[in-house]
XYZ file of C-alpha atoms in Angstrom:
399
model
C -92.369 123.294 -131.658
C -90.024 121.059 -133.268
C -90.316 118.063 -135.488
C -89.082 115.659 -132.295
C -91.978 117.267 -130.620
C -94.408 116.754 -133.426
C -93.925 113.387 -134.156
C -93.588 112.452 -130.618
C -97.247 114.785 -130.161
C -98.794 112.880 -132.822
C -97.521 109.090 -131.939
C -98.591 109.116 -128.956
C -94.935 110.181 -126.637
C -93.630 107.080 -129.267
C -90.330 107.895 -131.032
C -87.577 106.302 -132.752
C -84.474 105.851 -130.583
C -82.466 108.457 -132.031
C -84.718 111.126 -129.677
C -85.777 108.610 -127.170
C -85.438 110.379 -124.207
C -86.059 108.303 -120.830
C -87.946 110.019 -117.437
C -85.263 110.089 -114.851
C -87.175 107.468 -112.985
C -86.989 104.915 -116.553
C -83.331 105.792 -116.818
C -81.760 102.514 -115.424
C -79.300 104.643 -113.103
C -80.159 103.501 -110.551
C -81.008 99.454 -112.338
C -81.770 96.862 -109.162
C -79.695 94.866 -111.774
C -76.617 97.418 -112.361
C -73.232 95.940 -111.690
C -71.481 97.235 -108.488
C -68.210 96.740 -110.506
C -65.983 99.694 -112.861
C -68.156 98.775 -116.421
C -66.440 98.904 -119.559
C -68.551 100.480 -121.585
C -69.051 104.621 -120.481
C -73.281 104.533 -120.404
C -74.740 106.242 -117.549
C -78.468 104.462 -117.902
C -80.247 101.943 -120.264
C -80.276 104.545 -123.661
C -76.729 104.647 -123.510
C -75.304 101.017 -123.059
C -77.947 100.219 -125.888
C -76.597 102.583 -128.162
C -72.867 101.541 -126.644
C -74.004 97.626 -127.813
C -75.879 98.922 -131.179
C -72.080 100.897 -132.001
C -70.523 97.798 -133.065
C -72.716 97.117 -136.060
C -72.537 100.255 -137.598
C -70.397 98.937 -140.423
C -73.579 96.173 -141.295
C -76.754 98.509 -141.989
C -79.282 95.331 -142.136
C -78.173 93.765 -138.824
C -77.939 97.189 -137.368
C -82.070 97.990 -138.159
C -82.983 94.520 -137.013
C -81.516 94.784 -134.035
C -82.023 98.632 -133.034
C -85.847 97.907 -133.440
C -85.661 94.723 -131.265
C -83.601 97.640 -128.377
C -85.979 100.264 -129.139
C -89.483 98.058 -128.272
C -88.297 97.333 -125.469
C -86.994 100.547 -124.208
C -90.673 101.915 -125.779
C -92.230 99.254 -123.617
C -90.573 99.960 -120.384
C -91.524 103.456 -120.216
C -94.677 103.357 -121.671
C -96.536 99.991 -120.540
C -94.616 98.419 -118.088
C -92.941 101.358 -115.592
C -89.622 99.475 -115.276
C -86.746 100.440 -116.210
C -84.688 97.919 -118.426
C -82.134 97.781 -116.010
C -84.157 96.513 -113.323
C -86.791 94.067 -115.907
C -86.626 90.376 -114.255
C -87.560 86.728 -116.002
C -91.106 87.883 -115.384
C -90.922 91.083 -117.053
C -90.107 89.236 -120.242
C -92.874 87.242 -120.262
C -94.814 89.253 -119.515
C -92.876 91.681 -123.320
C -93.246 88.381 -124.758
C -97.432 88.690 -124.966
C -97.370 91.857 -125.651
C -95.267 91.681 -128.122
C -98.034 88.755 -129.618
C -100.489 91.370 -129.191
C -99.176 94.870 -128.968
C -102.061 96.618 -127.228
C -103.237 99.949 -127.784
C -102.920 98.744 -131.454
C -103.552 102.678 -131.823
C -100.475 103.681 -131.013
C -98.008 101.099 -131.084
C -98.888 99.307 -134.597
C -98.768 101.078 -137.953
C -101.851 102.556 -139.310
C -101.093 102.918 -142.688
C -100.631 100.953 -145.266
C -96.980 101.748 -146.001
C -94.973 101.338 -143.965
C -93.830 104.736 -143.031
C -90.561 106.223 -142.491
C -89.037 106.621 -138.494
C -88.873 110.218 -138.968
C -92.699 110.428 -139.642
C -96.165 111.584 -137.406
C -97.448 108.092 -138.471
C -94.362 105.927 -137.134
C -95.229 103.278 -134.615
C -92.791 100.225 -133.615
C -95.120 98.144 -134.985
C -96.577 97.157 -138.604
C -97.986 93.979 -136.916
C -98.219 91.481 -133.861
C -95.264 89.224 -134.254
C -95.535 85.857 -134.823
C -94.013 83.094 -132.693
C -90.533 82.643 -135.225
C -90.924 86.388 -135.296
C -90.903 86.089 -131.376
C -88.652 84.143 -130.798
C -85.875 86.263 -132.821
C -86.662 88.926 -131.013
C -85.716 87.525 -127.744
C -83.002 85.979 -129.381
C -81.450 89.488 -130.080
C -82.321 91.013 -127.169
C -80.496 87.829 -125.199
C -77.372 88.972 -127.541
C -78.017 92.490 -126.224
C -78.274 91.826 -122.131
C -74.709 89.063 -122.528
C -73.467 92.104 -124.077
C -74.345 94.593 -121.011
C -73.054 91.609 -118.769
C -69.843 91.229 -120.302
C -69.532 94.870 -120.094
C -70.099 95.325 -116.830
C -73.276 97.263 -117.332
C -75.019 94.404 -115.920
C -75.048 92.164 -113.053
C -76.844 89.701 -115.311
C -79.018 88.506 -117.761
C -82.948 87.995 -117.061
C -83.463 86.244 -120.410
C -80.689 83.272 -119.147
C -83.379 81.913 -117.216
C -85.977 81.429 -120.531
C -87.340 77.441 -121.424
C -85.441 76.556 -124.723
C -85.699 73.326 -126.530
C -82.855 71.359 -126.026
C -81.891 70.040 -129.687
C -82.074 73.105 -132.216
C -83.049 71.546 -135.550
C -82.733 73.696 -138.339
C -86.784 74.255 -139.605
C -88.110 73.538 -142.699
C -88.856 76.974 -144.567
C -92.520 77.714 -145.849
C -91.438 80.967 -147.171
C -91.058 80.102 -150.680
C -92.926 80.573 -153.940
C -93.673 77.408 -155.434
C -93.565 77.651 -159.317
C -96.881 78.240 -160.094
C -97.164 81.617 -158.191
C -93.802 82.430 -158.981
C -94.749 82.703 -162.568
C -97.253 84.506 -161.894
C -94.931 86.947 -160.312
C -92.481 87.155 -163.200
C -96.313 87.847 -165.226
C -96.679 90.762 -163.523
C -93.534 92.193 -164.367
C -93.434 91.173 -167.827
C -96.926 92.903 -168.392
C -95.709 96.549 -166.410
C -96.366 99.328 -168.685
C -93.497 100.866 -170.711
C -95.236 103.535 -173.048
C -93.473 106.447 -171.837
C -89.631 106.793 -171.113
C -89.967 107.186 -167.478
C -91.648 104.163 -166.968
C -89.475 101.685 -169.565
C -87.011 102.895 -166.849
C -89.100 101.442 -163.887
C -90.027 98.130 -165.827
C -86.275 97.435 -166.564
C -86.012 97.898 -163.406
C -88.413 95.815 -161.684
C -87.269 93.351 -164.144
C -83.502 93.473 -163.161
C -84.375 93.589 -159.677
C -86.579 90.300 -159.401
C -83.127 88.969 -161.510
C -80.529 89.744 -158.859
C -83.323 88.108 -156.309
C -83.993 85.352 -157.867
C -81.009 84.129 -160.114
C -78.370 85.416 -158.008
C -79.808 84.945 -154.582
C -78.680 87.873 -152.913
C -80.311 89.455 -149.623
C -81.875 93.261 -150.292
C -78.938 94.503 -148.206
C -76.247 93.036 -151.086
C -77.972 94.802 -153.875
C -78.285 98.600 -152.128
C -74.657 98.162 -151.379
C -72.679 96.287 -153.942
C -72.116 97.911 -157.697
C -71.938 97.319 -160.673
C -68.107 97.157 -161.068
C -67.874 93.848 -158.446
C -69.334 91.261 -161.775
C -65.807 90.370 -163.929
C -65.353 87.716 -165.409
C -62.080 85.071 -165.589
C -61.135 81.963 -167.943
C -61.412 78.243 -166.687
C -59.064 76.089 -167.020
C -61.069 74.502 -169.448
C -60.456 77.696 -171.701
C -64.241 79.137 -171.238
C -64.775 82.984 -170.390
C -67.254 82.742 -166.453
C -68.753 86.110 -165.565
C -69.059 86.116 -161.744
C -70.480 88.856 -159.214
C -67.826 89.441 -156.262
C -70.503 90.130 -153.723
C -69.926 91.131 -149.909
C -72.697 90.556 -147.719
C -73.610 89.692 -144.566
C -71.365 89.986 -142.136
C -68.701 91.652 -143.659
C -67.772 87.696 -145.968
C -67.959 87.839 -149.731
C -68.841 85.071 -151.984
C -68.243 84.221 -155.234
C -71.585 84.382 -157.021
C -72.111 82.902 -160.593
C -73.146 85.141 -163.349
C -75.181 82.709 -165.507
C -75.620 83.795 -169.198
C -78.822 84.475 -168.423
C -77.947 87.113 -165.014
C -75.741 89.088 -168.016
C -78.210 89.272 -170.475
C -80.522 90.349 -167.722
C -77.581 93.099 -166.940
C -76.729 93.813 -170.671
C -80.812 94.857 -171.020
C -81.073 96.796 -167.751
C -78.022 99.110 -168.651
C -78.958 99.565 -172.351
C -82.407 100.669 -170.083
C -79.850 103.381 -168.588
C -78.259 104.250 -171.933
C -74.611 102.460 -170.130
C -72.108 100.746 -172.015
C -73.246 96.851 -171.667
C -71.117 95.345 -169.663
C -69.531 97.269 -166.012
C -65.832 98.546 -166.658
C -63.575 97.087 -163.952
C -64.080 99.619 -161.067
C -67.465 101.024 -162.339
C -68.798 101.895 -158.683
C -72.450 102.588 -159.838
C -75.079 101.316 -158.255
C -76.860 97.060 -158.751
C -79.991 99.477 -159.061
C -80.109 102.607 -159.965
C -82.873 104.802 -158.837
C -84.892 106.931 -161.570
C -83.431 109.915 -160.703
C -80.415 110.765 -158.535
C -78.484 107.187 -160.592
C -75.200 107.955 -158.669
C -76.371 107.060 -155.128
C -77.814 103.845 -154.356
C -81.796 103.426 -153.433
C -82.514 102.539 -149.306
C -83.209 99.389 -148.197
C -86.753 100.401 -147.769
C -86.960 101.831 -150.551
C -86.121 98.611 -152.447
C -88.360 96.354 -150.380
C -91.065 98.594 -151.014
C -90.462 97.645 -155.000
C -90.747 93.966 -154.070
C -94.084 94.289 -152.594
C -95.647 96.280 -155.237
C -95.175 92.941 -157.447
C -97.011 91.354 -154.897
C -99.582 92.927 -154.601
C -100.551 93.706 -157.827
C -99.724 90.218 -158.108
C -102.037 89.100 -155.654
C -104.945 91.452 -156.851
C -104.649 89.833 -160.621
C -105.085 86.446 -158.822
C -107.974 87.937 -157.181
C -109.592 89.358 -159.862
C -109.244 85.622 -161.703
C -112.120 84.377 -159.172
C -112.320 82.743 -156.412
C -110.193 79.828 -156.285
C -106.756 81.959 -157.007
C -108.200 83.558 -153.157
C -105.026 80.984 -151.207
C -102.814 82.043 -154.005
C -103.640 85.269 -153.686
C -102.791 85.611 -150.046
C -99.485 83.562 -150.684
C -97.861 85.797 -152.913
C -99.343 88.906 -150.817
C -97.576 87.692 -147.363
C -94.361 87.300 -149.138
C -91.305 89.622 -148.482
C -88.018 90.109 -150.183
C -86.277 87.366 -148.399
C -88.956 85.164 -149.828
C -87.261 85.380 -152.948
C -83.701 84.440 -151.622
C -85.775 81.318 -150.220
C -87.425 80.522 -153.365
C -84.413 80.948 -155.265
C -82.671 78.471 -152.907
C -85.732 76.056 -152.969
C -85.714 75.939 -156.753
C -81.960 75.214 -156.434
C -82.262 72.779 -154.762
C -84.124 70.848 -157.070
C -82.069 70.292 -159.937
C -78.550 71.126 -158.195
C -76.157 69.841 -155.703
C -76.748 71.035 -152.080
C -72.911 72.079 -151.852
C -73.373 74.253 -155.072
C -76.413 75.866 -153.431
C -74.684 76.421 -150.100
C -71.785 78.311 -151.864
C -74.514 80.741 -154.201
C -76.124 81.544 -151.073
C -73.126 81.726 -148.812
C -74.445 80.306 -145.975
C -71.570 78.736 -143.497
C -73.355 75.267 -142.958
C -75.229 72.859 -145.357
C -77.778 72.656 -142.813
C -78.568 76.380 -143.283
C -78.730 75.345 -147.122
C -81.001 71.604 -145.893
C -84.289 73.495 -145.278
C -85.124 73.838 -148.938
C -85.459 70.585 -149.858
C -89.108 70.231 -149.688
C -89.198 67.740 -152.305
C -87.035 64.972 -151.133
C -90.130 65.100 -147.887
C -92.866 65.394 -150.823
C -91.309 62.628 -152.591
C -91.413 60.464 -149.346
C -94.215 60.976 -148.784
C -96.050 59.487 -151.563
C -93.358 56.857 -151.347
C -94.384 55.971 -147.855
C -98.599 56.398 -148.965
C -97.890 54.092 -151.545
C -96.285 51.174 -150.633
C -97.139 51.368 -146.267
C -99.992 50.148 -145.661
C -102.645 48.064 -143.312
C -104.657 47.077 -145.508
C -108.213 47.016 -142.949
C -111.013 45.065 -144.938
C -113.844 47.770 -145.897
C -117.021 47.062 -143.090
């Protein structure tokens, strides 16, 4: 039996997109929504059409992974749950799919049952880590709307059933709650600082955790940027005032580049990390060593999933330590336990916005629009709330 067959058997027939085989009657070759003219894409069925769409994102691993995940879930749902080809779906079908995203049942078939995220080749792999909350549902349908729009433009589909979804007339930037307040961030730092370092391997691991969190917090980097940029992207230049300043030249989301200030603290942490790996204190120009060095095989970059797991390890350990302090810390433990690597980017933006000009925060994080950065202005809302509470009262008499 092949590895793919074992995977299909152990996962109830659900396999990732690369190994997916659509039944002929659900392949979409004769879907009711197929366009009648000559398509501009070489795809005879729905799986091939999805792969053609994903091909556009091969140079952006993070986007590719996110988009593939949502298209994969839809195709698997069509075949194994709904019994309709993707090319047959209507507006009403997507209402059912949205309900499914909120509660994928049976859970044993659709949701991973292991503590850590299983790799895609594992028999423990499932399309979901957990049911999607409202924000994640909206994100999934937004990605699929882009897929269907492209398939219409490519002449593969006649229309986009998601175009009929009800949308709010005004899109307002939401305030993010996915960040760590200073007291929770201090607990995370304490966890990292207490990591054992009494053997050479443990010392390297502890240094790697500290450097990773320095990049994510001081630099505000995304996980994908940690994985794809190199030590040689650090460089210094002399300013108009004669001072030498270090910078990190980051190639990020959408192949956009930005200059991240390599602060004195970040450069100090860089030197500390390189010393732990027996390297020269500062990188040379063009050095292609990864920003985050694997314990084994230093020349290759770590995968995004591996780096995500390093971050989650620290958050889980912090939550455990908080619970050991007593039941009054359960709220903080739950909040930290929910955190992910991207929360550190939000945390960096939030903490910077407390004491820095918002335009500087925007440029540090590489936001195209300052309205995106404004989601981090929690302090202004808190001050406004306190001022309103103290200065604006009816003053009813107490009976």
